CSV table of C-alpha atoms and ligand atoms in Angstrom, one decimal:
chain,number,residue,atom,x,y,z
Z,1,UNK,CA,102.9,65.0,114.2
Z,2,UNK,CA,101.9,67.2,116.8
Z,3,UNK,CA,102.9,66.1,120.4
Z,4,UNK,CA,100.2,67.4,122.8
Z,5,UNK,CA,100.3,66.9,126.4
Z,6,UNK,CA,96.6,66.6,127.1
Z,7,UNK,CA,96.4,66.5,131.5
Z,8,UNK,CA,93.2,65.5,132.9
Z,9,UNK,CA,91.9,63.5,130.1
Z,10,UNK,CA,89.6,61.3,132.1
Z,11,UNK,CA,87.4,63.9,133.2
Z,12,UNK,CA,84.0,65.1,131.9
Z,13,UNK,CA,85.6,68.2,129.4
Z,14,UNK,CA,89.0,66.3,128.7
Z,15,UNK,CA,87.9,63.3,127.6
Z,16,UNK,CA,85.2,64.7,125.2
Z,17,UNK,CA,88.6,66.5,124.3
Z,18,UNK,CA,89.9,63.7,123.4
Z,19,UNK,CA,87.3,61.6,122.1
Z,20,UNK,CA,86.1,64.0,119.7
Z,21,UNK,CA,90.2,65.3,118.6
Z,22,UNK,CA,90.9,61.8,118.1
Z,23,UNK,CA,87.9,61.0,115.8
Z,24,UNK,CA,88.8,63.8,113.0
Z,25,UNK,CA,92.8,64.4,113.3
Z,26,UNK,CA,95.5,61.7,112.8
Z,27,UNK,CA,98.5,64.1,113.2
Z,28,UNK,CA,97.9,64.4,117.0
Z,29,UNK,CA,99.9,62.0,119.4
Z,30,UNK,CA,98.1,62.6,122.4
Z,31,UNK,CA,99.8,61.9,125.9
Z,32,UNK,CA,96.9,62.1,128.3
Z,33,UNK,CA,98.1,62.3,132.1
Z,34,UNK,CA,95.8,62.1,134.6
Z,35,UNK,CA,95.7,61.3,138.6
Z,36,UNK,CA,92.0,59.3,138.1
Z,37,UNK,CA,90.9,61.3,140.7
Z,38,UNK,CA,87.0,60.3,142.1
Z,39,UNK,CA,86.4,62.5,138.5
Z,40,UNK,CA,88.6,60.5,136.7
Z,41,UNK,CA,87.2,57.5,134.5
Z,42,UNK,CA,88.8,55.8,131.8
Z,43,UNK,CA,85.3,54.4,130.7
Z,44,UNK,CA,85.0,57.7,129.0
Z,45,UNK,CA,88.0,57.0,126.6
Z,46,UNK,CA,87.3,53.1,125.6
Z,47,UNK,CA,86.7,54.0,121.4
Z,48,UNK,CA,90.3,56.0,121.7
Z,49,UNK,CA,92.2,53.4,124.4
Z,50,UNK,CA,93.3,51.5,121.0
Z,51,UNK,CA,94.2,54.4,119.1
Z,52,UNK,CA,98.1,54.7,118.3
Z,53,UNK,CA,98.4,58.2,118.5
Z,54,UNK,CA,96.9,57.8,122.5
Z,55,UNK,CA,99.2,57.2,125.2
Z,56,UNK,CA,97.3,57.0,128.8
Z,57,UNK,CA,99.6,57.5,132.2
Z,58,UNK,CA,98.3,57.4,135.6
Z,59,UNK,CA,100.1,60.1,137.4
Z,60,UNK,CA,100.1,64.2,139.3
Z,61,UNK,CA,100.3,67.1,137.5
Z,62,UNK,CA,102.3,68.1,140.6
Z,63,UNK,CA,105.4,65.2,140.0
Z,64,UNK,CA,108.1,67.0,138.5
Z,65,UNK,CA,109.7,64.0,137.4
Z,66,UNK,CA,106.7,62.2,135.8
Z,67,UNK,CA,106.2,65.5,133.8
Z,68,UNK,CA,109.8,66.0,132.6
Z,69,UNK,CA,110.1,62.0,131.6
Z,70,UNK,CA,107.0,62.5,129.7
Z,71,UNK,CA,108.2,65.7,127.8
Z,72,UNK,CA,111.3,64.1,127.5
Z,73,UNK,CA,109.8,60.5,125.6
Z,74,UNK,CA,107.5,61.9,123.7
Z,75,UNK,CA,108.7,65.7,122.4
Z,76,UNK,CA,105.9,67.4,123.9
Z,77,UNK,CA,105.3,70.9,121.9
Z,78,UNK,CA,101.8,71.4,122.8
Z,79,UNK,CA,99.8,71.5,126.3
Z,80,UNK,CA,96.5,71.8,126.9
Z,81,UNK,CA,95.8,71.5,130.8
Z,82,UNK,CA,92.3,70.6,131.7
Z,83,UNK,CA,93.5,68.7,135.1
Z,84,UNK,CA,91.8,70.4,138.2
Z,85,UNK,CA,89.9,69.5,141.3
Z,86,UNK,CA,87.0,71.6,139.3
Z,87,UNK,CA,83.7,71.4,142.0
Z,88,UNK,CA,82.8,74.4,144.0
Z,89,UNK,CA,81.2,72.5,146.9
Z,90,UNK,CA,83.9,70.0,147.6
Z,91,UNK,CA,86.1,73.1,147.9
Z,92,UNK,CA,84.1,74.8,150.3
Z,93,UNK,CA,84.3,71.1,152.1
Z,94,UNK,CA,88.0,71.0,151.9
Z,95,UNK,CA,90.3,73.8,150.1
Z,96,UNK,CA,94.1,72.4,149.9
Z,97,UNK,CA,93.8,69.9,147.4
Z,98,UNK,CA,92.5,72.9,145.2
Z,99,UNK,CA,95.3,74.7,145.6
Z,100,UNK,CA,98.0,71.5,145.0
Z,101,UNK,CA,96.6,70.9,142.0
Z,102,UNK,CA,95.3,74.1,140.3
Z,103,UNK,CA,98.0,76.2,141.1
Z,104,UNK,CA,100.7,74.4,142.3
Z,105,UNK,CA,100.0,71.6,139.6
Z,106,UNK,CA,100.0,74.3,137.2
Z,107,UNK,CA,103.3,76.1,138.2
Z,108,UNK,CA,104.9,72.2,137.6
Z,109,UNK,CA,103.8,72.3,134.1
Z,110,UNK,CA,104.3,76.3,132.9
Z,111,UNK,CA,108.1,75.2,134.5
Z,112,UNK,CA,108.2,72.2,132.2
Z,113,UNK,CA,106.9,74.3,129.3
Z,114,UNK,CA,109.5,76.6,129.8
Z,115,UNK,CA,112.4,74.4,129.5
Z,116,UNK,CA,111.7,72.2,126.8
Z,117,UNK,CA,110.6,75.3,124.5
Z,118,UNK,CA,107.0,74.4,124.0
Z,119,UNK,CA,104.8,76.1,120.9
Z,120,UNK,CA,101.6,76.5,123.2
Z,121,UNK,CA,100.4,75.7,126.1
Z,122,UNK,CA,96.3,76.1,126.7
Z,123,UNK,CA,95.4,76.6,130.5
Z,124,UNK,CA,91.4,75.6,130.7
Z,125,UNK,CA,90.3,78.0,133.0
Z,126,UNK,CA,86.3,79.2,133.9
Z,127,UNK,CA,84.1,82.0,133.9
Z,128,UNK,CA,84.1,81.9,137.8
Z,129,UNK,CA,87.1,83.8,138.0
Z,130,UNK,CA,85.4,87.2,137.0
Z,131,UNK,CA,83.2,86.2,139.9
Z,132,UNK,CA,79.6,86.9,140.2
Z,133,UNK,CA,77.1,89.3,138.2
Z,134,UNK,CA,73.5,91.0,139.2
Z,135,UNK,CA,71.0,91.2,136.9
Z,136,UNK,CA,72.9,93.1,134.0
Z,137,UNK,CA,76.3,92.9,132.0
Z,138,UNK,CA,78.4,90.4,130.9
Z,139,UNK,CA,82.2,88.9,131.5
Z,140,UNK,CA,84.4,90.7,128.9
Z,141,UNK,CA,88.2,89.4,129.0
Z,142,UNK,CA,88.7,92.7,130.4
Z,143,UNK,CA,86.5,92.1,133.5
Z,144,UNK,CA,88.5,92.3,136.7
Z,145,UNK,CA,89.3,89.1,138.0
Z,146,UNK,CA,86.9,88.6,141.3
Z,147,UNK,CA,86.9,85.0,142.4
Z,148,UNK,CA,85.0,84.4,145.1
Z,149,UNK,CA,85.0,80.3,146.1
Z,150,UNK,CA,88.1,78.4,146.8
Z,151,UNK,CA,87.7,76.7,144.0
Z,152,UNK,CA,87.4,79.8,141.6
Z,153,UNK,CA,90.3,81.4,143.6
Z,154,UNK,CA,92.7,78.5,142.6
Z,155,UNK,CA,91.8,79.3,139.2
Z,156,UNK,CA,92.2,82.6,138.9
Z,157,UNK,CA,95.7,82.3,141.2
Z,158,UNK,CA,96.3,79.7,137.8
Z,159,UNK,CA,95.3,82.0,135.1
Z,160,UNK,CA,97.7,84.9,136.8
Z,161,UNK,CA,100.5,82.3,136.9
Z,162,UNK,CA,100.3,81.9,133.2
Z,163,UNK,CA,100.0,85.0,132.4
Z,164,UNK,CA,103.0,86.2,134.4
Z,165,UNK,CA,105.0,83.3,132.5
Z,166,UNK,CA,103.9,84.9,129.4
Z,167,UNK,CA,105.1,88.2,130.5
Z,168,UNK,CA,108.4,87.3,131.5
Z,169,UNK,CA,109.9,84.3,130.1
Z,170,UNK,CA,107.4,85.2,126.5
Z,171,UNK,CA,106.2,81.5,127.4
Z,172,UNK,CA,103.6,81.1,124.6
Z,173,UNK,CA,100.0,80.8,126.9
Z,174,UNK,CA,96.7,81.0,125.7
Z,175,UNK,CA,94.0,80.9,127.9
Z,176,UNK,CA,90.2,79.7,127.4
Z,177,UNK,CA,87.7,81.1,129.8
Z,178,UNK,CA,83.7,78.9,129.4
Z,179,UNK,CA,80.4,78.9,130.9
Z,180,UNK,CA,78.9,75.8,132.3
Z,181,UNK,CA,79.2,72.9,130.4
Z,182,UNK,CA,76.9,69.7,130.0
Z,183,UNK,CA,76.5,66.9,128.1
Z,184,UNK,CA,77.8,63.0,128.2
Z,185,UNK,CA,80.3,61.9,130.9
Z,186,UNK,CA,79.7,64.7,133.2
Z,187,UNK,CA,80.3,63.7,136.8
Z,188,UNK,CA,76.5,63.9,138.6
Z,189,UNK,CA,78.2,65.8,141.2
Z,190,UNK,CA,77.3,68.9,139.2
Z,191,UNK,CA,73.8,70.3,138.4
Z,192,UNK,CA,72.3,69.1,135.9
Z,193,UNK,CA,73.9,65.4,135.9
Z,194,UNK,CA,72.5,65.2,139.8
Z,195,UNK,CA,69.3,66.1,138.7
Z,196,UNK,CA,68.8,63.6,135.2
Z,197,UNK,CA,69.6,61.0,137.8
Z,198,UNK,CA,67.8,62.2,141.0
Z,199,UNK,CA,64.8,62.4,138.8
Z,200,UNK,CA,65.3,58.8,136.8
Z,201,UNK,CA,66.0,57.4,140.5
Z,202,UNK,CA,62.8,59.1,141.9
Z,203,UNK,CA,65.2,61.2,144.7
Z,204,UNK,CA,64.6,64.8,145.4
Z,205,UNK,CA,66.2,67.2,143.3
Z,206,UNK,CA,68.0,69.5,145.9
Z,207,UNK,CA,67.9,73.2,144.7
Z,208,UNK,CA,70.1,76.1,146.5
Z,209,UNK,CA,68.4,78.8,148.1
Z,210,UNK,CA,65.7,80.6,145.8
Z,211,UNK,CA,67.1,78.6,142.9
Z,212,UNK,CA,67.2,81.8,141.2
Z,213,UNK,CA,71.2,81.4,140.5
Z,214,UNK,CA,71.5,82.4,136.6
Z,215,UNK,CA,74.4,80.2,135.0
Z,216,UNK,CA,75.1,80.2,131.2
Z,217,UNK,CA,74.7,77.0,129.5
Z,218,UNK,CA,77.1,75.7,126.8
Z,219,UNK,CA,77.4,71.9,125.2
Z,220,UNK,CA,80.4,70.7,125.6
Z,221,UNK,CA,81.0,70.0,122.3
Z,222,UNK,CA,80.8,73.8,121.4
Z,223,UNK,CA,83.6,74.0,124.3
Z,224,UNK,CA,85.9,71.2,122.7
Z,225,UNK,CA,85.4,73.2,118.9
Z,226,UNK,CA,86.4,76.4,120.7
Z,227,UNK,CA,89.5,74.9,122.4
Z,228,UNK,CA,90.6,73.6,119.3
Z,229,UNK,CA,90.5,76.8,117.2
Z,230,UNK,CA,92.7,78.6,120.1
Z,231,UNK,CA,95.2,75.6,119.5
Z,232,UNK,CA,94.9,76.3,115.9
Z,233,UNK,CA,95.2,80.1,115.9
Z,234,UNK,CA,94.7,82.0,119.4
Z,235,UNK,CA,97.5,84.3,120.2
Z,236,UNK,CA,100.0,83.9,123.0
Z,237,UNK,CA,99.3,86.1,126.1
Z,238,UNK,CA,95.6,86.2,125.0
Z,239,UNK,CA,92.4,85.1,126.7
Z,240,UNK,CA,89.4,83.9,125.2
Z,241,UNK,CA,85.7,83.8,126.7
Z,242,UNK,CA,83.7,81.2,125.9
Z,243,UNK,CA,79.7,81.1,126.0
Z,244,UNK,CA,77.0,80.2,124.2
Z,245,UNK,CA,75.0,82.7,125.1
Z,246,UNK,CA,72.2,80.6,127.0
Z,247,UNK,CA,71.6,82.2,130.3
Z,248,UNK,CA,69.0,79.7,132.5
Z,249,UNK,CA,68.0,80.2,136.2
Z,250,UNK,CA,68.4,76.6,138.2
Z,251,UNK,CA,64.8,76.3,139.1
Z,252,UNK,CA,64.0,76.7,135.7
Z,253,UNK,CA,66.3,73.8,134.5
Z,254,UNK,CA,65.5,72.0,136.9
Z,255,UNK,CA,61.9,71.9,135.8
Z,256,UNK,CA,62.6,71.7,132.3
Z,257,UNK,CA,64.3,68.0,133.5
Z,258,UNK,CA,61.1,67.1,135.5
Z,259,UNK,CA,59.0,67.7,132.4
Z,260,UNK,CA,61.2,66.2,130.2
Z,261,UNK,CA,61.3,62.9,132.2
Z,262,UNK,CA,57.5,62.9,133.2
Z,263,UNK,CA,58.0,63.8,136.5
Z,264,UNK,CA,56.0,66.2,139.1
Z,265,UNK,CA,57.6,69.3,140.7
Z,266,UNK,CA,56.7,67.5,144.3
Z,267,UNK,CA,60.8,65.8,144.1
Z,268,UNK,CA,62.0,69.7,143.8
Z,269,UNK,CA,63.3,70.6,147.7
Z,270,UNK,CA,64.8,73.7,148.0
Z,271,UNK,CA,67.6,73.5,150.8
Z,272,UNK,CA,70.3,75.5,152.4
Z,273,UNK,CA,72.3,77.7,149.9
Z,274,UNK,CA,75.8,77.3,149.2
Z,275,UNK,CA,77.8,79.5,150.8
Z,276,UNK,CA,79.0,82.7,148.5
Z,277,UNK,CA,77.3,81.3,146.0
Z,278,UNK,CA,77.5,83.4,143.2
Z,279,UNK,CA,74.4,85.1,141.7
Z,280,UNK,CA,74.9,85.4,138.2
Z,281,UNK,CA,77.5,84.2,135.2
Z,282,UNK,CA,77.0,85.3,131.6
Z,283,UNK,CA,80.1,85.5,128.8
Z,284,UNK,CA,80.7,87.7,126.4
Z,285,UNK,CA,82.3,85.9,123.7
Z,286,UNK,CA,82.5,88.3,121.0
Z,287,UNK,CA,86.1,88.0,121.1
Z,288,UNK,CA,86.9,84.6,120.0
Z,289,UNK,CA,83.9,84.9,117.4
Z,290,UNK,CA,85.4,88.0,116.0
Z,291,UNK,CA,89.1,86.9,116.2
Z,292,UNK,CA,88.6,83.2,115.7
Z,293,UNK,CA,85.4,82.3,113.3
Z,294,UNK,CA,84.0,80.7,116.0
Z,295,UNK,CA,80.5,80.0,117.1
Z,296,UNK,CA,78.3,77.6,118.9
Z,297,UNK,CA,76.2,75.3,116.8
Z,298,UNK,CA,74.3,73.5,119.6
Z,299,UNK,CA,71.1,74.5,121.0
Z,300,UNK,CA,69.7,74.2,124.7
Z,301,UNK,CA,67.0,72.2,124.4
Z,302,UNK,CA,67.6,69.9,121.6
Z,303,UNK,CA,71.3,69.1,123.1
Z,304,UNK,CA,69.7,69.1,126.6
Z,305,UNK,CA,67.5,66.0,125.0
Z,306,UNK,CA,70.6,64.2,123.8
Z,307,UNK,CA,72.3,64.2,127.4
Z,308,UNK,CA,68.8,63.0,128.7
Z,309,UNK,CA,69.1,60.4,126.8
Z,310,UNK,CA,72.7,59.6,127.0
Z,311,UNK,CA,72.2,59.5,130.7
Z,312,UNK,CA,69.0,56.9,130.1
Z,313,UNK,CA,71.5,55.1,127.7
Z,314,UNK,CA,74.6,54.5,130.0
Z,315,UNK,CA,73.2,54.0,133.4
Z,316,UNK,CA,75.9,51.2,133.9
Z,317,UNK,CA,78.1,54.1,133.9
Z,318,UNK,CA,76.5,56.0,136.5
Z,319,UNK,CA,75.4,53.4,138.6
Z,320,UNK,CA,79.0,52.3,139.3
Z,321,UNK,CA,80.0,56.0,140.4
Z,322,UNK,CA,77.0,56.7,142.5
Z,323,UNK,CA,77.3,53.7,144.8
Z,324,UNK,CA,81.2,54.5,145.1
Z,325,UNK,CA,82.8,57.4,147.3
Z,326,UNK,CA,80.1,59.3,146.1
Z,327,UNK,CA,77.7,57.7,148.6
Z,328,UNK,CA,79.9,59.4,151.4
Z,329,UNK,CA,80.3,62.5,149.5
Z,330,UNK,CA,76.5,62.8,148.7
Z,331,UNK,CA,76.0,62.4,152.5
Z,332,UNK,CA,78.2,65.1,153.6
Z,333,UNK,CA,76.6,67.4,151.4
Z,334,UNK,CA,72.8,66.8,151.5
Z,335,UNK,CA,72.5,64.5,154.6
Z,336,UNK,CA,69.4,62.9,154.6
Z,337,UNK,CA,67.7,63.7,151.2
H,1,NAD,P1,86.4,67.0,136.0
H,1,NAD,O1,86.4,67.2,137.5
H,1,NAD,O2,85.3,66.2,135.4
H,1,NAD,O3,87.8,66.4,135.5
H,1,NAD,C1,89.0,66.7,136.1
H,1,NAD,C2,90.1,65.6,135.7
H,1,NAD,O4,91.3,66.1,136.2
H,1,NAD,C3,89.8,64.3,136.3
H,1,NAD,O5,89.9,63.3,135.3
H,1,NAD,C4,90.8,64.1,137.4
H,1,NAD,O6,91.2,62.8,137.6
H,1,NAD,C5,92.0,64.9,136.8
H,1,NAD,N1,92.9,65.4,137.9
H,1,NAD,C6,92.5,66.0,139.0
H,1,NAD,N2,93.6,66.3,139.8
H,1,NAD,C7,94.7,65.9,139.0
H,1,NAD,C8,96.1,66.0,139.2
H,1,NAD,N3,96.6,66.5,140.3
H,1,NAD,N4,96.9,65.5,138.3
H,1,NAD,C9,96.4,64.9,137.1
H,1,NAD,N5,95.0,64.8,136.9
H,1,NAD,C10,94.2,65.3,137.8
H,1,NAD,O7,86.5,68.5,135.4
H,1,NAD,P2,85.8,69.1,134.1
H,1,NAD,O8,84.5,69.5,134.3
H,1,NAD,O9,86.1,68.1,133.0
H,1,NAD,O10,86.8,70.4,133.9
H,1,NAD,C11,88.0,70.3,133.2
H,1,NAD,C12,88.6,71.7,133.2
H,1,NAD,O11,87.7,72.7,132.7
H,1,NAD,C13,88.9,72.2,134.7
H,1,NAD,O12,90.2,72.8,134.6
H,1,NAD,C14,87.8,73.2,135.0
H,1,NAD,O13,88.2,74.1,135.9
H,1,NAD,C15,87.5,73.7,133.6
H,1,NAD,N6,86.1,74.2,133.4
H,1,NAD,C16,85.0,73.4,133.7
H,1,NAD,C17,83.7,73.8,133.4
H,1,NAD,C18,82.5,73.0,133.6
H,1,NAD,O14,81.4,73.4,133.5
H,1,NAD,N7,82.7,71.7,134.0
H,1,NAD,C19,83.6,75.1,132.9
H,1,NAD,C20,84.7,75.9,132.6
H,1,NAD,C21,85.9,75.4,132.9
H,2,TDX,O1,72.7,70.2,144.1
H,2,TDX,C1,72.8,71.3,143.5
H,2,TDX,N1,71.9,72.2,143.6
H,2,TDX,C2,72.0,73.5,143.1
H,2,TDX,O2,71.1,74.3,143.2
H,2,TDX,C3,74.0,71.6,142.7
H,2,TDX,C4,75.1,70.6,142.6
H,2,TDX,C5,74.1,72.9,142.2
H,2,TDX,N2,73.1,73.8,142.4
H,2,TDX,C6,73.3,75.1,141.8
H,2,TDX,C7,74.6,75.8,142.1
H,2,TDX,C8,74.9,76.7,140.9
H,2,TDX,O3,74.2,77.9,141.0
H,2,TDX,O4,73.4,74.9,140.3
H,2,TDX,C9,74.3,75.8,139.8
H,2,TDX,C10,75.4,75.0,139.0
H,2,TDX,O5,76.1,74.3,140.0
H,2,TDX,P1,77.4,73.4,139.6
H,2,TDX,O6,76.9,72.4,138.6
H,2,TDX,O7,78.0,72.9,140.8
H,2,TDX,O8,78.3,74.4,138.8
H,2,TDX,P2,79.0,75.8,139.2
H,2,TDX,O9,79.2,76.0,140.6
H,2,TDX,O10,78.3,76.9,138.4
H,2,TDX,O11,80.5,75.6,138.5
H,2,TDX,C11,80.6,74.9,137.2
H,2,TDX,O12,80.8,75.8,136.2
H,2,TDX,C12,82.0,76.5,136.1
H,2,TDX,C13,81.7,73.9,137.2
H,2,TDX,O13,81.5,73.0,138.3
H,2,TDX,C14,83.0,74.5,137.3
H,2,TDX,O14,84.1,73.5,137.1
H,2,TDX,C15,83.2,75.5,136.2
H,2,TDX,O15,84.4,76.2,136.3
């Protein structure tokens, strides 16, 4: 059996993670601890909650004793840490819980990992750390690290941790650096999740600035393949892009959504840009193709149609986050719209 310490589980990437792991391996025992933050839902996980080899606890990456009983009980050998506070505009709203829990939750874990000898341990970490691009060149894993939100600088401050605990205690770290995912269970805090719904609801779909922000698109199935190929072969003290090579300007998304749900540009309303917001991410993953085998199999458009529909499918789900602290969160964010 493989023990694997799978930490925030609940959340959109995680518990796709988990869902998909669980429906093609039975020699993982996944322990999947998470806080069930506002991003946390253990709707996401009701085909696995039955599952024997799935143990759910409610608890901090940051509680040193939760994470030592817990590598104690069930022989951890394996982490793969996907808990973060993980959305750029709450963090330019409030910084210090980004920091508690990226890189101070973090540190808990690579000291855990250290003393109870573990065979790998993934830190999920973002193309935002190399920062932004102009109209040319891609991240390499060689790209200087560059963060320039809160949130991306909590990462990065994450990634260097790990990296240092390879380099001197040999601590065996792999990390994965992706692109923007989407697909089910994605929290519609994030692009295009608030737009799907915005549109289905008849709201106005609020774009940043020009809406000429260029982010690189990959299904988040294609990110859960990837991450499990680094558990199966990526090399300690290595990173890993990951992209699907599927670079889209918001406004252009955006509109793609309208057209795809019958409705008219008139519910686009550009508004005030984020601050620092980056102009352009776009990965290089030759790397982890070369080194790995792997490759995304989705495309855009047709997977793009799926989360459409997933969204149409499971508005219960939805519903029940939009009309919770999101309502407050929303308001903060976009007053009025
Ligand atoms: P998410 O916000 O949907 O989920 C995060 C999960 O972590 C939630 O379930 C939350 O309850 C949990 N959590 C937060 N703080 C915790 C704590 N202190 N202790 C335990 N659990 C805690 O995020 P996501 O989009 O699924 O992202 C997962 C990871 O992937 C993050 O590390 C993020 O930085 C990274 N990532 C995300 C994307 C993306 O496009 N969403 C792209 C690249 C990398
Ligand atoms: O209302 C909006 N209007 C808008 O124009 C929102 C929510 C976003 N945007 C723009 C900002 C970005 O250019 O859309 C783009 C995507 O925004 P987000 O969905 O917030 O993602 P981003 O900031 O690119 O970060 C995401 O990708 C990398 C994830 O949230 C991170 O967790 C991940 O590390």
């Amino acid at each position: 059996m493989k023990n694997v310490l799978i930490t925030g589980g609940a959340g959109f990437i995680g518990s796709n993670f988990i869902n998909y792991i669980l429906s093609r391996k039975d020699d993982w025992q996944i322990v999947n601890l998470d806080k069930l933050t506002y991003a946390g839902n253990l709707e996401n996980l009701k085909s696995v909650e039955r599952n024997k080899n799935y143990h759910f606890f409610k608890g901090d990456i940051t509680n040193r004793e939760l994470i030592d009983y817990l590598f104690k009980k069930y022989s951890i050998k394996y982490v793969i840490n996907f808990a973060a506070e993980s959305h750029v505009d709450r963090s330019i709203l409030g910084s210090e819980i980004f920091y508690r829990t990226n890189v101070i939750g973090t540190n808990v874990l690579l000291e855990a990992s250290r003393r109870y000898n573990i065979e790998k341990f993934i830190q999920i970490s973002t193309d935002e750390v190399y920062g932004s691009l102009s109209e040319e060149g891609y991240f390499t894993e060689e790209t200087p690290l560059s963060p320039n939100s809160p949130y991306s600088s909590s990462k990065a401050a994450a990634d260097l941790m790990a990296l240092a605990f390879h380099h001197t205690y040999n601590l065996p770290v792999v990390i994965t650096r992706c692109s923007n995912n989407y697909g089910p269970y994605q929290f519609p805090e994030k692009l295009i999740p608030l737009m799907i719904i915005n549109c289905l609801n008849n709201k106005k779909l609020p774009v940043y600035g020009d809406g000429l922000n260029v982010r690189d698109w990959i299904y988040v199935i294609d990110h859960c393949k990837a991450i499990e190929l680094v558990f199966e072969k990526g090399k300690a003290g290595e990173v890993y892009n990951i992209g699907a090579s599927c670079e889209m300007k918001n406004i252009d998304i955006v509109k793609l959504i309208l057209k795809k749900l019958n409705k008219s540009d008139d519910l686009i309303e550009f508004v005030k840009d984020r601050p620092g917001h980056d102009r352009r991410y776009a990965i290089d993953s030759t790397k982890i193709q070369n080194e790995l085998g792997w490759k995304p199999e989705f495309n855009f458009e047709s997977a793009l149609d799926y989360t459409i529909e997933w969204y149409i499918k499971n508005k219960d789900w939805w519903e029940r986050i939009i009309s919770g602290e999101y309502l407050n969160y929303y308001k903060k964010q976009y007053g009025d719209l």
